[in-house]
PDB file of C-alpha atoms in Angstrom:
ATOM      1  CA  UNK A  18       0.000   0.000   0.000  1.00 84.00           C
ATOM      2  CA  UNK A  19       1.017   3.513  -0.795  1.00 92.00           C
ATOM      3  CA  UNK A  20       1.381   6.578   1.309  1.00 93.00           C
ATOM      4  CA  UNK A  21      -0.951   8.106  -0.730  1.00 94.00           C
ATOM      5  CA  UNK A  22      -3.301   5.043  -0.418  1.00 95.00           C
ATOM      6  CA  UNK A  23      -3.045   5.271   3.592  1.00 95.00           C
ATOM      7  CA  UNK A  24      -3.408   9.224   3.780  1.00 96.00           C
ATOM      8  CA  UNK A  25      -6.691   8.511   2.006  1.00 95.00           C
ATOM      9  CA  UNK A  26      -7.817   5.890   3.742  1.00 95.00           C
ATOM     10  CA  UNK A  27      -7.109   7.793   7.248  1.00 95.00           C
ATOM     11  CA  UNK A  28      -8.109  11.378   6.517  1.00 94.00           C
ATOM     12  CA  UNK A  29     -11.431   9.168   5.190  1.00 94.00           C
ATOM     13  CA  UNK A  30     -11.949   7.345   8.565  1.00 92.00           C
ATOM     14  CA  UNK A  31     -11.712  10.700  10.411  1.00 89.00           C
ATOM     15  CA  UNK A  32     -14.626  12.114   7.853  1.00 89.00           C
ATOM     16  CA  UNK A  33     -16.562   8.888   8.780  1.00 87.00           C
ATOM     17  CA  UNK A  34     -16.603  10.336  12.710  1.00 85.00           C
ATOM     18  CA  UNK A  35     -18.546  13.076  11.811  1.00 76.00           C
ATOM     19  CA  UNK A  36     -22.043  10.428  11.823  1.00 79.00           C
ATOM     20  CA  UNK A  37     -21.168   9.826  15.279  1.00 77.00           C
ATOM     21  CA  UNK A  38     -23.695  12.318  16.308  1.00 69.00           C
ATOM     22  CA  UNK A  39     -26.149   9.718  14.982  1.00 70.00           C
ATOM     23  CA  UNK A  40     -25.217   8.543  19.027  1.00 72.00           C
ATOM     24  CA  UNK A  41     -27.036  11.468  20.491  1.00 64.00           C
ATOM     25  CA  UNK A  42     -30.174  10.541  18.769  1.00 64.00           C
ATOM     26  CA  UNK A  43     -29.901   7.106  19.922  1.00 66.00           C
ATOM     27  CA  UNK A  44     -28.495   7.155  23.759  1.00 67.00           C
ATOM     28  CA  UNK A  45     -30.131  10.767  24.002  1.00 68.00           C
ATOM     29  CA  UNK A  46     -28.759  13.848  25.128  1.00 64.00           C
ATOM     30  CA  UNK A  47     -28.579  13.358  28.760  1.00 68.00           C
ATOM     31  CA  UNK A  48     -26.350   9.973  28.573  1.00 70.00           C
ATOM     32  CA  UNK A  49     -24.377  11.249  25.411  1.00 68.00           C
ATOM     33  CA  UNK A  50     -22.834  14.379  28.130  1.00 67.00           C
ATOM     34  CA  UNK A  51     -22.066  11.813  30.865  1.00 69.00           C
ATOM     35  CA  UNK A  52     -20.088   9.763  27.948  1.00 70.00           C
ATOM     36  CA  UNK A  53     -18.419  12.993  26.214  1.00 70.00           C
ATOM     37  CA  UNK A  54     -16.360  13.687  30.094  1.00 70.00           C
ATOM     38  CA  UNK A  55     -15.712  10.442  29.742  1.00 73.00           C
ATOM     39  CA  UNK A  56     -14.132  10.284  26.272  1.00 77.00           C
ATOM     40  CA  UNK A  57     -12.620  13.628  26.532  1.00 82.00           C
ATOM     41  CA  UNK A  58     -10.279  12.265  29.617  1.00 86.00           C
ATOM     42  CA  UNK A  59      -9.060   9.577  26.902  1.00 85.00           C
ATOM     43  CA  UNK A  60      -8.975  12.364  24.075  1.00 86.00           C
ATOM     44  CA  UNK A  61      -6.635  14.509  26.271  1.00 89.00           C
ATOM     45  CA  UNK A  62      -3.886  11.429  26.512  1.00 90.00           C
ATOM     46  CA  UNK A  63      -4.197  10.998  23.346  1.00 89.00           C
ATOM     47  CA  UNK A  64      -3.499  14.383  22.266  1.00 89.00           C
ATOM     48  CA  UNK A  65      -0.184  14.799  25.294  1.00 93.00           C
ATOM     49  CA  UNK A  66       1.099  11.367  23.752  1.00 91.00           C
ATOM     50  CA  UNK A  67       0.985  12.209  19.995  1.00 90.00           C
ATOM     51  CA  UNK A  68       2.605  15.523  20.934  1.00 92.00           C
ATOM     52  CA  UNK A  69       5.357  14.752  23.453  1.00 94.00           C
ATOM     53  CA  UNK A  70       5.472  11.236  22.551  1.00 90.00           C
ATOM     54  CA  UNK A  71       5.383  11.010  18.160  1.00 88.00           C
ATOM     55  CA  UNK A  72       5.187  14.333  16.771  1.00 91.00           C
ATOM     56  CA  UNK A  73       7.780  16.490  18.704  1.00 94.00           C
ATOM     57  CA  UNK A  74      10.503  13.715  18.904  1.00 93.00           C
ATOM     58  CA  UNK A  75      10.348  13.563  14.959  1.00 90.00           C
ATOM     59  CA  UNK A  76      10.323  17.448  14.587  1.00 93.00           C
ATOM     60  CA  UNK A  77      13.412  17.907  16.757  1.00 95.00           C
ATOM     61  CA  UNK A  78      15.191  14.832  14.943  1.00 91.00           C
ATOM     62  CA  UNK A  79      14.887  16.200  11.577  1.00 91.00           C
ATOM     63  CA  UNK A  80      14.870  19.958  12.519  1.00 93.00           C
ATOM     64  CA  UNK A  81      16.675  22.620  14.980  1.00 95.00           C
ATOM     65  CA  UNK A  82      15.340  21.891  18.518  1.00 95.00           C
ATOM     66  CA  UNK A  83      14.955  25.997  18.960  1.00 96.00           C
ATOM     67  CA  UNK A  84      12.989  26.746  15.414  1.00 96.00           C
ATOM     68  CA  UNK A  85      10.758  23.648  16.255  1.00 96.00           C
ATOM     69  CA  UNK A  86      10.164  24.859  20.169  1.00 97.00           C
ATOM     70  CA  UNK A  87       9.534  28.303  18.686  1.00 97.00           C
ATOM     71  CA  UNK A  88       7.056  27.698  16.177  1.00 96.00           C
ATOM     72  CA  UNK A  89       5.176  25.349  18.482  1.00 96.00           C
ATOM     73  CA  UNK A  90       5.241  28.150  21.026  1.00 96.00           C
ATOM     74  CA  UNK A  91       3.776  30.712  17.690  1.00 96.00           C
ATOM     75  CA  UNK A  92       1.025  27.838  16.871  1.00 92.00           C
ATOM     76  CA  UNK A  93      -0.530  27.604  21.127  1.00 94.00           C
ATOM     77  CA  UNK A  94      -0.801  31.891  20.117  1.00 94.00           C
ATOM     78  CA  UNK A  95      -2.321  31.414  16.645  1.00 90.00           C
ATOM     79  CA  UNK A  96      -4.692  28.962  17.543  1.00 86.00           C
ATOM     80  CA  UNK A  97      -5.590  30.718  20.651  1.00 88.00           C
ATOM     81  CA  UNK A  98      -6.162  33.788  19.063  1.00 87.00           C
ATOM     82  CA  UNK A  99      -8.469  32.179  16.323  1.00 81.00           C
ATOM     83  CA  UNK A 100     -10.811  30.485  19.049  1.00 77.00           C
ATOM     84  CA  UNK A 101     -11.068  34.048  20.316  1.00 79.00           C
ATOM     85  CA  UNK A 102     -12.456  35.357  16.892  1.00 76.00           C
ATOM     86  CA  UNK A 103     -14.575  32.706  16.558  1.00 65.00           C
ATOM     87  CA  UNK A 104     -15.745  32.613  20.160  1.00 64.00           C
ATOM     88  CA  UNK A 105     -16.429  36.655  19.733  1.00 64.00           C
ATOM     89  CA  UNK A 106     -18.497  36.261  16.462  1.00 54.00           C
ATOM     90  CA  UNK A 107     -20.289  33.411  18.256  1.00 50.00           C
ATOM     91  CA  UNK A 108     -21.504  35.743  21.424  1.00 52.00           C
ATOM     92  CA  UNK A 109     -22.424  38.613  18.523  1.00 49.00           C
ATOM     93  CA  UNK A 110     -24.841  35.707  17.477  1.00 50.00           C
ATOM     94  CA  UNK A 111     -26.371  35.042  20.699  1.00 50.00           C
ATOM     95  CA  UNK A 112     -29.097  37.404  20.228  1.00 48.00           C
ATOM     96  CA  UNK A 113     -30.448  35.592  17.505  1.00 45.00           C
ATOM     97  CA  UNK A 114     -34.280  34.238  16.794  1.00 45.00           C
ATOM     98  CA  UNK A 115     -34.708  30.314  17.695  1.00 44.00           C
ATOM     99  CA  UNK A 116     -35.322  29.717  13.924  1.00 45.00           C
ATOM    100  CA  UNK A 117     -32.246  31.416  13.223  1.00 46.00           C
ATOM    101  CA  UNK A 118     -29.303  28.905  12.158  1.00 48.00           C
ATOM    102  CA  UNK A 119     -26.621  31.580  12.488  1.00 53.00           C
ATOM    103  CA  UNK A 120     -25.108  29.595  15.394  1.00 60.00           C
ATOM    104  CA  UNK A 121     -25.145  26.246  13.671  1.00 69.00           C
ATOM    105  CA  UNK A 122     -23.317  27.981  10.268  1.00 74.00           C
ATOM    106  CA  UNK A 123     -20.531  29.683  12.231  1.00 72.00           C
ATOM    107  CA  UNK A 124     -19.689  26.064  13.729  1.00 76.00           C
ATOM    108  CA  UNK A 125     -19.966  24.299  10.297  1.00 81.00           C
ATOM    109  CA  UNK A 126     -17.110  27.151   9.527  1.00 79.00           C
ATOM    110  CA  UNK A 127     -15.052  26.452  12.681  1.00 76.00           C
ATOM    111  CA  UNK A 128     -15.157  22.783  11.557  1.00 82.00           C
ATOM    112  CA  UNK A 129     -14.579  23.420   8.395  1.00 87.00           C
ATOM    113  CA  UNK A 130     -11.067  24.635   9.357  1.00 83.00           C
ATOM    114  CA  UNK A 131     -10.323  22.555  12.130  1.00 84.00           C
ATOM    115  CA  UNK A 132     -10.861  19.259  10.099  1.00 88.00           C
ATOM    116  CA  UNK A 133      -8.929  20.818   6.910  1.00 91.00           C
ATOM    117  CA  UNK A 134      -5.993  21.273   9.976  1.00 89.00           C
ATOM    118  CA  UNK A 135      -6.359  17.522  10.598  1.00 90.00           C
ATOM    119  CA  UNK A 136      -6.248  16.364   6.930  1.00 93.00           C
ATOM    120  CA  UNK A 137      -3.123  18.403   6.751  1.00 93.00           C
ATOM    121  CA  UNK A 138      -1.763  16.920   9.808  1.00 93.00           C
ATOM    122  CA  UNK A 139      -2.730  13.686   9.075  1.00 95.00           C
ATOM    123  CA  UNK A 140      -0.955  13.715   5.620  1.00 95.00           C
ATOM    124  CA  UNK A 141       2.210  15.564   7.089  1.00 93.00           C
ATOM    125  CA  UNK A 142       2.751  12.707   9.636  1.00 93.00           C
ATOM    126  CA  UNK A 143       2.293  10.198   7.217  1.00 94.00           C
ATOM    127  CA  UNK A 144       4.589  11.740   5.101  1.00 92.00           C
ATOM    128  CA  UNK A 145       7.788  11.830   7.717  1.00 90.00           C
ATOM    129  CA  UNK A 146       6.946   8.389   8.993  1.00 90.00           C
ATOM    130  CA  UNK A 147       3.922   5.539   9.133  1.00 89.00           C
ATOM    131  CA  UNK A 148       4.441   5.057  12.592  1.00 89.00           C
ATOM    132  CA  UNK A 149       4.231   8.959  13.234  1.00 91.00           C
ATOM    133  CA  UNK A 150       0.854   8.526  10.787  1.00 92.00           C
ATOM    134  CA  UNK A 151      -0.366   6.088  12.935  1.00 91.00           C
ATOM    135  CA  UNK A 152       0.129   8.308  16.575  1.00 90.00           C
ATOM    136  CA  UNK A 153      -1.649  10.946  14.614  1.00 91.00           C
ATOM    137  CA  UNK A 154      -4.539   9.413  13.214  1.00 92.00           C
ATOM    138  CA  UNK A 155      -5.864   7.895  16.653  1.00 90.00           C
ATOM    139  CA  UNK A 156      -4.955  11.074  18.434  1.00 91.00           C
ATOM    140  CA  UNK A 157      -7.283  13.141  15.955  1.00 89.00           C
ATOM    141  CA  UNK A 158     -10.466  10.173  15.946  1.00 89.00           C
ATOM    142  CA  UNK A 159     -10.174   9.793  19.373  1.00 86.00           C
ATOM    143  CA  UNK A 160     -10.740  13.636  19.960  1.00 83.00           C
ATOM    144  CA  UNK A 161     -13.132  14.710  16.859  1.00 83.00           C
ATOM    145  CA  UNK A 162     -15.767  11.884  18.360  1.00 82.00           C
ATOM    146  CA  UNK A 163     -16.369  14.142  21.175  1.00 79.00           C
ATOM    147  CA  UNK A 164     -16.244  17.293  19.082  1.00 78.00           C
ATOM    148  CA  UNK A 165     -18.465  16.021  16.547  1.00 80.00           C
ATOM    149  CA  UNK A 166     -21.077  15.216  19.006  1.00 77.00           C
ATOM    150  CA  UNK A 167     -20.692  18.693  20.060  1.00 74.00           C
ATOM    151  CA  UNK A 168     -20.790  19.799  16.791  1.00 78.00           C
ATOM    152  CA  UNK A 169     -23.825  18.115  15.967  1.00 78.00           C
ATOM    153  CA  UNK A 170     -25.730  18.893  19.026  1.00 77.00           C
ATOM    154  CA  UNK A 171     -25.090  22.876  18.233  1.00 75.00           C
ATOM    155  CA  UNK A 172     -26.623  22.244  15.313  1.00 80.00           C
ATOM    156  CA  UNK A 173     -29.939  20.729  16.372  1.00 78.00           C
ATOM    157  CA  UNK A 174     -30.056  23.630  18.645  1.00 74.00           C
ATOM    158  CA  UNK A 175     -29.630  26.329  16.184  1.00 75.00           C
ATOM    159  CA  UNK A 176     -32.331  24.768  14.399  1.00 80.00           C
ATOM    160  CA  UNK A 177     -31.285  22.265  11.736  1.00 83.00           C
ATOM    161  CA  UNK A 178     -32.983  19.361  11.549  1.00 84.00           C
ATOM    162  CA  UNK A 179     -31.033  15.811  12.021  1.00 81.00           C
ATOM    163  CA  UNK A 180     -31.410  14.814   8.620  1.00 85.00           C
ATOM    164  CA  UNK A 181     -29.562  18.481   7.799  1.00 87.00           C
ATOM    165  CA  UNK A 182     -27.043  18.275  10.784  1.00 84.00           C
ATOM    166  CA  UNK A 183     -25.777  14.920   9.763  1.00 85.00           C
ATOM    167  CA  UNK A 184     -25.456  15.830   6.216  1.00 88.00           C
ATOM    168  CA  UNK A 185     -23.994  19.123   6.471  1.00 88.00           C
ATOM    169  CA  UNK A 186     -21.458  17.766   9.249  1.00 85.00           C
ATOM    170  CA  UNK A 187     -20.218  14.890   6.512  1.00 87.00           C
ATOM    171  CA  UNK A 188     -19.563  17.504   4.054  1.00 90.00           C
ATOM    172  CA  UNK A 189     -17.834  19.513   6.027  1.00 90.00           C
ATOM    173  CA  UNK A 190     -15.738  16.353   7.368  1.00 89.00           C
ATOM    174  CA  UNK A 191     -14.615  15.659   3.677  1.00 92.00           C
ATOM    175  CA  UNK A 192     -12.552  18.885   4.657  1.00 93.00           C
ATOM    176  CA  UNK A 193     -10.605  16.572   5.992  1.00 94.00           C
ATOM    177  CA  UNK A 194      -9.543  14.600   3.008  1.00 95.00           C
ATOM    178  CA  UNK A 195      -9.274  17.541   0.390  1.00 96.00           C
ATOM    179  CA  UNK A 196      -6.465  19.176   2.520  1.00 95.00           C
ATOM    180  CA  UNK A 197      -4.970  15.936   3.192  1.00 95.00           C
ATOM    181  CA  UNK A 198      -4.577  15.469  -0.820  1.00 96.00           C
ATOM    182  CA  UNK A 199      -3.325  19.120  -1.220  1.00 96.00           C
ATOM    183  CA  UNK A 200      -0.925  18.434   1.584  1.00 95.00           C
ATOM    184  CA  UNK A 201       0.578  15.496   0.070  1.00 95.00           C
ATOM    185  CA  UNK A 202       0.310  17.181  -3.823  1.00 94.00           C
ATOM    186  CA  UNK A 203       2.411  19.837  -2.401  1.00 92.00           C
ATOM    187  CA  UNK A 204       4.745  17.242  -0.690  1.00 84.00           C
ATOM    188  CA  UNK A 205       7.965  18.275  -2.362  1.00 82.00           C
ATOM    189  CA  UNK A 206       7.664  22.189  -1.875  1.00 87.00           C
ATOM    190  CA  UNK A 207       6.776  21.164   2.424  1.00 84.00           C
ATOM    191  CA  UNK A 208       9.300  18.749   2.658  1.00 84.00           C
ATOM    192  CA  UNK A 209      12.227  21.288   3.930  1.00 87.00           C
ATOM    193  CA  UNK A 210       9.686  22.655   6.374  1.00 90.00           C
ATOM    194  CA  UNK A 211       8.802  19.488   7.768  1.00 90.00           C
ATOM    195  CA  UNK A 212      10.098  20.229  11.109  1.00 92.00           C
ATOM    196  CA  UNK A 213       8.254  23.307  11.177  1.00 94.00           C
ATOM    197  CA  UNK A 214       5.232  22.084  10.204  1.00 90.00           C
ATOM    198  CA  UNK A 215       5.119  19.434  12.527  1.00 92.00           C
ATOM    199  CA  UNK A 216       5.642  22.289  15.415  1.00 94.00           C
ATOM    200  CA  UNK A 217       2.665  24.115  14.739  1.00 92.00           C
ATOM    201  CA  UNK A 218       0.796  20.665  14.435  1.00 91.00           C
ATOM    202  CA  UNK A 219       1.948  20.011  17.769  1.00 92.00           C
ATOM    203  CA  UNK A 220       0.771  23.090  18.896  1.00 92.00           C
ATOM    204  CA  UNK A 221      -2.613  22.809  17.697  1.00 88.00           C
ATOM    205  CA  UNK A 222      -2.904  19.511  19.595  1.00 90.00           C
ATOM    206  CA  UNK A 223      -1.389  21.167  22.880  1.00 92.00           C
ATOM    207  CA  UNK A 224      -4.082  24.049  22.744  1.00 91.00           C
ATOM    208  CA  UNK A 225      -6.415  21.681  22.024  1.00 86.00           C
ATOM    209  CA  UNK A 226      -6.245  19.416  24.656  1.00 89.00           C
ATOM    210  CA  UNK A 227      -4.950  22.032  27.771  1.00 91.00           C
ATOM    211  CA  UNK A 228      -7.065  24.907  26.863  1.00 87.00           C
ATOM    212  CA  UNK A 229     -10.340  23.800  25.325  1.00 81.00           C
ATOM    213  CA  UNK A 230     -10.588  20.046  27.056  1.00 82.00           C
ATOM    214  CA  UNK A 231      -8.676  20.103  30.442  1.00 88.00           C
ATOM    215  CA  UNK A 232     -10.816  22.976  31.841  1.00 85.00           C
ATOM    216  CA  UNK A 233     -14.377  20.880  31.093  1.00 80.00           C
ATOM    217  CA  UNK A 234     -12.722  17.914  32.672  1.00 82.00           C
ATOM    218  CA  UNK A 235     -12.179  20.312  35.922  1.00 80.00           C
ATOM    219  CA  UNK A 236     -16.122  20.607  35.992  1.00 75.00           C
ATOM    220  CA  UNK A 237     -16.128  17.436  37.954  1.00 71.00           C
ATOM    221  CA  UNK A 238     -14.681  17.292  41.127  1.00 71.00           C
ATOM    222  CA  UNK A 239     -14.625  14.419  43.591  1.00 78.00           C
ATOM    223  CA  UNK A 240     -11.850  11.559  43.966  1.00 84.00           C
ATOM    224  CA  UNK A 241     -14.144   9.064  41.904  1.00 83.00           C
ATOM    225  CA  UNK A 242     -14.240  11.168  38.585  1.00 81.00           C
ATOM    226  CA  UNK A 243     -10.587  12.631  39.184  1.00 86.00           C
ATOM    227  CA  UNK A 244      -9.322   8.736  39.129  1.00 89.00           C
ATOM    228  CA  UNK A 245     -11.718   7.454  36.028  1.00 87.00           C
ATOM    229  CA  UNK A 246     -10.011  10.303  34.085  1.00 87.00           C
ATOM    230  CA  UNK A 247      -6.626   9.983  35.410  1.00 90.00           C
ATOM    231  CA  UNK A 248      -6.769   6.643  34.065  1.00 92.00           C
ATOM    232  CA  UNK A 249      -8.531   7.350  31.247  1.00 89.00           C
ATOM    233  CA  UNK A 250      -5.741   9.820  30.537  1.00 92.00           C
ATOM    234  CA  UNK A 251      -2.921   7.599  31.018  1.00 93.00           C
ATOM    235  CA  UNK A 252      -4.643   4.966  28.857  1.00 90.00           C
ATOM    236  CA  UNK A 253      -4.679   7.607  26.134  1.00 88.00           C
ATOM    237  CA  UNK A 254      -1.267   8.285  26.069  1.00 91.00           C
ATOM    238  CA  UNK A 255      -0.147   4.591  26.361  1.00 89.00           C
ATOM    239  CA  UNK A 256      -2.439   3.927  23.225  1.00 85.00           C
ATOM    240  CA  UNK A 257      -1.117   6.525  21.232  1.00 84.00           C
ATOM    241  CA  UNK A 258       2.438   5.371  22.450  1.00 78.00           C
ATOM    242  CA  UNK A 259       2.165   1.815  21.694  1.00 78.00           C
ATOM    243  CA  UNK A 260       1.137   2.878  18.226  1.00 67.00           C
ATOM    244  CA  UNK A 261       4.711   3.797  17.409  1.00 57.00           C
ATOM    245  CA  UNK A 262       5.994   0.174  17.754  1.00 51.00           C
ATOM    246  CA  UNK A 263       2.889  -0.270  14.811  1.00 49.00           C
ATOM    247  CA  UNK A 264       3.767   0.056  11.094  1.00 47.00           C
TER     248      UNK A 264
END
């Protein structure tokens, strides 16, 4: 099989996630956010272990420990200054009608770009190493399950139907695949800034996982939550870890 054929085949899976919304109409809305603290706990190890485990280790082989530190350090800024915009155009729609899907559209947007990011980091890893592909791949499926739940819920909310939400979250999933195919198109002009590529990959995933996930996992206090997602955690990162002796 190809690299091509396996970037494909990956960035594909991670489109399939977006039906897993389906799960909200089927285990309802009330079960779905007991599950989603749940998953997130294993998201978040999966995230730290692709990052400090797969994806930083290969950066800082193949590239200058300071330009990879720094541009990992300029991607936790970037990304944290997009989620602003997005989170400021997002309260501008809060005074919207219910039938108004304004809401719902400006999330179809924000996953727009954050699955195009995976695609791309999905076909970068690949690219460097299948092992490194591998780590990737299960750190982004474990955590878009949770945000494509989210996702999807939004959506109902802002008033699509579920026939609409589904559909209009798979399109926007194929995001993924399109900008993994660019990615690897434009394989030999990226290739000398692997290294730095891989930094602001890691990056995203660090933001990702300490800013936007960590916090909701502090919701729940108590020694029997704090030692399901320890665990849940740990088993995250040992996944994601093992999957470098794959390939």
């Amino acid at each position: 099989m190809t690299t091509l054929e396996v970037i494909i085949i990956a960035s594909f899976i991670e489109s399939v996630i977006s039906f897993s919304g389906v799960t909200l109409l089927i285990l309802g809305e009330a079960r779905i956010r007991r599950f989603l603290h749940t998953i997130l706990s294993f998201s978040v190890g999966a995230l730290l272990g692709a990052v400090f485990l797969d994806i930083l280790p290969e950066a800082l082989e193949i590239g200058e420990p300071r330009t990879v530190l720094g541009f990992t350090l300029v991607s936790i800024v970037v990304f944290f200054l997009l989620e602003k915009s997005l989170r400021w155009y997002h309260h501008h729609e809060d005074g919207a009608t219910p039938h108004d899907h304004s809401p719902g559209y400006l999330v179809l947007v924000g996953d727009l770009m954050h699955n195009a990011i995976d695609g791309t980091a999905i076909a970068l890893s690949f690219m460097v190493d299948w092992k490194l592909g591998i780590a990737t791949t299960i750190a982004v499926v474990i955590h878009e399950i949770p945000s494509e739940i989210g996702d999807f819920l939004v959506l109902l909310q802002s008033g699509f139907s579920k026939g609409k939400a589904l559909l209009y979250n798979f399109l926007i999933s194929l995001s993924t695949v399109v900008a993994a195919l660019i990615t690897y198109a434009f394989g030999s002009v990226l290739e000398p800034y692997l290294p730095i590529a891989l930094a602001l990959v890691a990056g995203n995933f660090l933001y990702i996982a300490i800013a936007d996930i960590m916090p909701e996992l502090q919701e729940q206090a108590g020694w029997k939550h704090t030692t399901l997602q320890t665990a849940l955690l740990i088993l995250g990162i040992v996944l994601v870890g093992a999957s470098g002796f794959l390939g």
